[in-house]
Amino acid sequence: MFKTPSTFILLISSLLMITTLHGTVLDWEHDYDKALKQATKDKKIVYLFIGADRCKYCKKFKEMTLSKDEVIKTMQKNFILLYMSRDQHNIPDKFEQFGVPRHYFLTHKGEIIRAEQGIWDTQGWYSILDEVIEEKDDF
């Protein structure tokens, strides 16, 4: 497969460098029921991001906001992260699948706490996250 051992070592080194340069990434669940079970176990809210494979706004939101280390840390600490593509996943009927990106914050029972549509910069996204986190004790 590799012509020389040095080619293999170079490939591994490059992959490690790319991972380091891009920092932490969000670890998404893609199964709705598993996410709810994990939310019950961890006593967290589910953040459901509904997108589409070729959605330029979904991609822009991921790159502009969801790739920031501070946003990643906040989201991983406070939410079960669920990403569902309308092109790949079986999204429950109660969620709107068109006009993506769509954002839902859910209780561990799947009840919608808050629904949003669109993209935000980091500051705008933090405004939404802060409000949801503050209200968490009410659910």
mmCIF file of C-alpha atoms in Angstrom:
data_model
loop_
_atom_site.group_PDB
_atom_site.id
_atom_site.type_symbol
_atom_site.label_atom_id
_atom_site.label_comp_id
_atom_site.label_asym_id
_atom_site.label_seq_id
_atom_site.Cartn_x
_atom_site.Cartn_y
_atom_site.Cartn_z
ATOM 1 C CA MET A 1 0.000 0.000 0.000
ATOM 2 C CA PHE A 2 2.789 2.438 0.933
ATOM 3 C CA LYS A 3 5.942 2.408 -1.166
ATOM 4 C CA THR A 4 8.221 3.019 1.798
ATOM 5 C CA PRO A 5 7.892 3.138 5.588
ATOM 6 C CA SER A 6 8.770 6.836 5.447
ATOM 7 C CA THR A 7 5.668 7.485 3.301
ATOM 8 C CA PHE A 8 3.511 5.920 5.995
ATOM 9 C CA ILE A 9 5.221 7.950 8.750
ATOM 10 C CA LEU A 10 4.771 11.146 6.742
ATOM 11 C CA LEU A 11 1.050 10.399 6.289
ATOM 12 C CA ILE A 12 0.522 9.772 10.013
ATOM 13 C CA SER A 13 2.459 12.921 10.934
ATOM 14 C CA SER A 14 0.374 14.989 8.531
ATOM 15 C CA LEU A 15 -2.883 13.636 9.956
ATOM 16 C CA LEU A 16 -1.769 14.414 13.504
ATOM 17 C CA MET A 17 -0.779 17.945 12.513
ATOM 18 C CA ILE A 18 -4.130 18.575 10.805
ATOM 19 C CA THR A 19 -5.983 17.351 13.908
ATOM 20 C CA THR A 20 -3.882 19.618 16.122
ATOM 21 C CA LEU A 21 -4.301 22.665 13.872
ATOM 22 C CA HIS A 22 -8.067 22.360 13.799
ATOM 23 C CA GLY A 23 -8.393 21.797 17.549
ATOM 24 C CA THR A 24 -11.412 20.228 19.118
ATOM 25 C CA VAL A 25 -14.402 19.210 17.050
ATOM 26 C CA LEU A 26 -17.988 18.543 18.060
ATOM 27 C CA ASP A 27 -18.834 14.899 18.575
ATOM 28 C CA TRP A 28 -22.299 14.497 17.075
ATOM 29 C CA GLU A 29 -24.825 11.781 17.748
ATOM 30 C CA HIS A 30 -26.989 10.966 14.715
ATOM 31 C CA ASP A 31 -29.642 8.805 16.361
ATOM 32 C CA TYR A 32 -32.583 10.664 17.929
ATOM 33 C CA ASP A 33 -33.512 7.955 20.458
ATOM 34 C CA LYS A 34 -29.909 7.469 21.582
ATOM 35 C CA ALA A 35 -29.546 11.214 22.105
ATOM 36 C CA LEU A 36 -32.655 11.333 24.316
ATOM 37 C CA LYS A 37 -31.415 8.381 26.375
ATOM 38 C CA GLN A 38 -28.034 10.050 26.823
ATOM 39 C CA ALA A 39 -29.735 13.318 27.818
ATOM 40 C CA THR A 40 -31.702 11.477 30.497
ATOM 41 C CA LYS A 41 -28.550 9.814 31.793
ATOM 42 C CA ASP A 42 -26.430 13.004 31.750
ATOM 43 C CA LYS A 43 -29.264 15.360 32.785
ATOM 44 C CA LYS A 44 -28.636 17.582 29.760
ATOM 45 C CA ILE A 45 -30.640 19.308 27.079
ATOM 46 C CA VAL A 46 -30.468 17.946 23.534
ATOM 47 C CA TYR A 47 -29.322 20.347 20.841
ATOM 48 C CA LEU A 48 -30.689 19.109 17.512
ATOM 49 C CA PHE A 49 -29.134 20.643 14.415
ATOM 50 C CA ILE A 50 -31.036 19.740 11.250
ATOM 51 C CA GLY A 51 -29.147 20.388 8.049
ATOM 52 C CA ALA A 52 -28.725 19.107 4.528
ATOM 53 C CA ASP A 53 -25.689 17.671 2.790
ATOM 54 C CA ARG A 54 -25.445 20.479 0.226
ATOM 55 C CA CYS A 55 -26.654 23.359 2.402
ATOM 56 C CA LYS A 56 -24.240 26.274 2.054
ATOM 57 C CA TYR A 57 -25.709 28.007 5.118
ATOM 58 C CA CYS A 58 -25.282 24.886 7.255
ATOM 59 C CA LYS A 59 -21.651 24.693 6.175
ATOM 60 C CA LYS A 60 -21.140 28.404 6.847
ATOM 61 C CA PHE A 61 -22.640 28.106 10.360
ATOM 62 C CA LYS A 62 -20.402 25.133 11.147
ATOM 63 C CA GLU A 63 -17.300 26.968 9.914
ATOM 64 C CA MET A 64 -18.151 30.411 11.313
ATOM 65 C CA THR A 65 -19.486 29.420 14.735
ATOM 66 C CA LEU A 66 -19.502 25.719 15.560
ATOM 67 C CA SER A 67 -15.776 25.348 14.853
ATOM 68 C CA LYS A 68 -14.716 27.798 17.590
ATOM 69 C CA ASP A 69 -13.042 26.078 20.552
ATOM 70 C CA GLU A 70 -14.928 28.105 23.159
ATOM 71 C CA VAL A 71 -18.284 27.321 21.519
ATOM 72 C CA ILE A 72 -17.379 23.636 21.310
ATOM 73 C CA LYS A 73 -16.477 23.493 24.997
ATOM 74 C CA THR A 74 -19.694 25.244 26.043
ATOM 75 C CA MET A 75 -21.849 23.000 23.892
ATOM 76 C CA GLN A 76 -20.165 19.761 24.962
ATOM 77 C CA LYS A 77 -20.474 20.744 28.611
ATOM 78 C CA ASN A 78 -24.166 21.647 28.474
ATOM 79 C CA PHE A 79 -25.814 19.676 25.670
ATOM 80 C CA ILE A 80 -26.160 16.309 24.019
ATOM 81 C CA LEU A 81 -25.295 17.130 20.421
ATOM 82 C CA LEU A 82 -27.499 15.632 17.724
ATOM 83 C CA TYR A 83 -26.973 16.358 14.040
ATOM 84 C CA MET A 84 -29.440 15.042 11.511
ATOM 85 C CA SER A 85 -29.223 15.587 7.776
ATOM 86 C CA ARG A 86 -32.535 15.565 5.974
ATOM 87 C CA ASP A 87 -30.661 13.728 3.213
ATOM 88 C CA GLN A 88 -29.338 10.905 5.391
ATOM 89 C CA HIS A 89 -31.264 10.511 8.640
ATOM 90 C CA ASN A 90 -34.771 9.579 9.706
ATOM 91 C CA ILE A 91 -35.905 12.846 11.301
ATOM 92 C CA PRO A 92 -39.056 12.647 13.450
ATOM 93 C CA ASP A 93 -42.078 14.292 11.809
ATOM 94 C CA LYS A 94 -42.530 16.905 14.535
ATOM 95 C CA PHE A 95 -39.394 18.737 13.329
ATOM 96 C CA GLU A 96 -39.376 21.011 10.285
ATOM 97 C CA GLN A 97 -36.837 19.750 7.757
ATOM 98 C CA PHE A 98 -36.945 22.499 5.189
ATOM 99 C CA GLY A 99 -35.451 25.943 5.461
ATOM 100 C CA VAL A 100 -32.258 24.588 6.996
ATOM 101 C CA PRO A 101 -30.307 25.070 9.100
ATOM 102 C CA ARG A 102 -32.827 24.373 11.852
ATOM 103 C CA HIS A 103 -31.973 24.303 15.537
ATOM 104 C CA TYR A 104 -34.003 22.691 18.294
ATOM 105 C CA PHE A 105 -33.322 22.516 22.002
ATOM 106 C CA LEU A 106 -35.136 19.574 23.555
ATOM 107 C CA THR A 107 -35.847 18.095 26.956
ATOM 108 C CA HIS A 108 -34.739 14.521 27.596
ATOM 109 C CA LYS A 109 -38.321 13.533 26.678
ATOM 110 C CA GLY A 110 -38.057 15.176 23.252
ATOM 111 C CA GLU A 111 -40.216 18.196 24.109
ATOM 112 C CA ILE A 112 -39.214 21.322 22.212
ATOM 113 C CA ILE A 113 -37.851 24.015 24.528
ATOM 114 C CA ARG A 114 -36.804 26.379 21.781
ATOM 115 C CA ALA A 115 -36.666 26.348 17.980
ATOM 116 C CA GLU A 116 -34.549 28.568 15.750
ATOM 117 C CA GLN A 117 -33.726 28.832 12.071
ATOM 118 C CA GLY A 118 -30.654 30.306 10.396
ATOM 119 C CA ILE A 119 -27.046 31.076 11.206
ATOM 120 C CA TRP A 120 -25.356 33.255 13.838
ATOM 121 C CA ASP A 121 -21.915 34.537 14.567
ATOM 122 C CA THR A 122 -20.322 33.438 17.833
ATOM 123 C CA GLN A 123 -21.750 36.295 19.896
ATOM 124 C CA GLY A 124 -25.287 35.788 18.602
ATOM 125 C CA TRP A 125 -25.090 32.029 19.152
ATOM 126 C CA TYR A 126 -23.892 32.560 22.725
ATOM 127 C CA SER A 127 -26.965 34.725 23.364
ATOM 128 C CA ILE A 128 -29.176 31.787 22.420
ATOM 129 C CA LEU A 129 -27.099 29.235 24.322
ATOM 130 C CA ASP A 130 -27.030 31.390 27.461
ATOM 131 C CA GLU A 131 -30.828 31.757 27.448
ATOM 132 C CA VAL A 132 -31.364 28.021 27.008
ATOM 133 C CA ILE A 133 -28.797 27.156 29.699
ATOM 134 C CA GLU A 134 -30.398 29.643 32.143
ATOM 135 C CA GLU A 135 -33.808 28.066 31.594
ATOM 136 C CA LYS A 136 -32.469 24.514 31.961
ATOM 137 C CA ASP A 137 -33.554 24.196 35.589
ATOM 138 C CA ASP A 138 -37.174 24.830 34.545
ATOM 139 C CA PHE A 139 -37.271 21.576 32.557
#
